[in-house]
Amino acid sequence: DQAREHGQLWENHSAEMAGSRDWRFSLSGELDAAMAAEHIWVAFQPKLDIAAGRITAAEALVRWTHPERGDIFPDSFIPHLEKNGRMLDLTLYVLDRVMEQARRWSLAGNPINVAVNVSAPLLVMDAFVGAMRERLDGGTLLPSLLTLEITESASMEDPERALAGMRLFAEMGIRLSIDDYGTGQSTLSYLKHFPASEIKIDKSFVLAIRDNRNDQAMVRSTIDLAHELGFAVVAEGVEDAAVLEYLRALGCDYAQGWHIGRPIPAKDFAKLAGIGIVSCNAA
Ligand code: C2E
Ligand code: MG
Ligand code: MG
Ligand code: MG
């Protein structure tokens, strides 16, 4: 009886797992409708200019508010969109909303540079490069207000191709940032050939610097070497004031994390950054 009960429990559990896998699988089929309904939206997380003590930039992080499933985070749906070849559409949707918002803030006298995450395969996709060039020529892509973030590990899968893609965007005047730095395979001596302006130290190192001397050493030496090579440095995952003070003492340029602000809707970001109520969604 006990064995049967256990078997039953296991079956229920498996059914639940299969069920949860199923609904995520179907998300890419819902993408177009979700974008049209604005169920997919962009959250803005502030980036603090540490020396200036001001929020001068943001990272755009996509959110999906599903009518039945509630808020779904990108790690749950981006892998499925990647498998189904839907990242081009999602990325352009995010980019267009980001540019429209950044343009409004800038016109109101508050230039905020916004970073958009781009999957490495898109960088070298003709359709993406063409769509970006079209927006640049049409005046809806404002390169001085845009940064593209590319994760270090993805770039290192095919560094020569990633490098070629990055050069195209750098030539368009767009800032490039190496995301999740420290988790990939590159060395700073390789990275110095990347036409990037910024590296973002992965939050796993930043979260650990409170009590781990090795992580302190890693963060300290990365900041120094990155500066020698001409990169600005962002620390992500700054969750408390002590870590922010430590980073300030090390000369880190920007801080991003819950201590500074969570990813929030544009109108809330504007309030946090003290730039008034100039957002696309009046709601
Ligand atoms: P990422 O680009 O490394 O973004 C940083 C992630 O860390 C975000 O998770 C953010 O919410 C989280 N975070 C920020 N501050 C803190 C902190 O102080 N502590 C902790 N523990 N976490 C913090 P999120 O929003 O769930 O995004 C996850 C990943 O999904 C992103 O990692 C990015 O790689 C990807 N992603 C998000 N939006 C897009 C997008 O529009 N396009 C693409 N291609 N990828 C995206
Ligand atoms: Mg990022
Ligand atoms: Mg990151
Ligand atoms: Mg990440």
Short mmCIF file of C-alpha atoms in Angstrom, two decimals, residues 14-15 31 110 208 239 254:
data_model
loop_
_atom_site.label_atom_id
_atom_site.label_comp_id
_atom_site.label_asym_id
_atom_site.label_seq_id
_atom_site.Cartn_x
_atom_site.Cartn_y
_atom_site.Cartn_z
CA SER A 14 5.74 13.67 -12.97
CA ALA A 15 2.42 14.79 -14.42
CA LEU A 31 4.42 35.29 -28.76
CA ASN A 110 17.15 63.55 -19.30
CA ALA A 208 30.08 36.95 -2.74
CA GLU A 239 22.30 44.21 -2.93
CA TYR A 254 28.59 51.81 -12.32
#
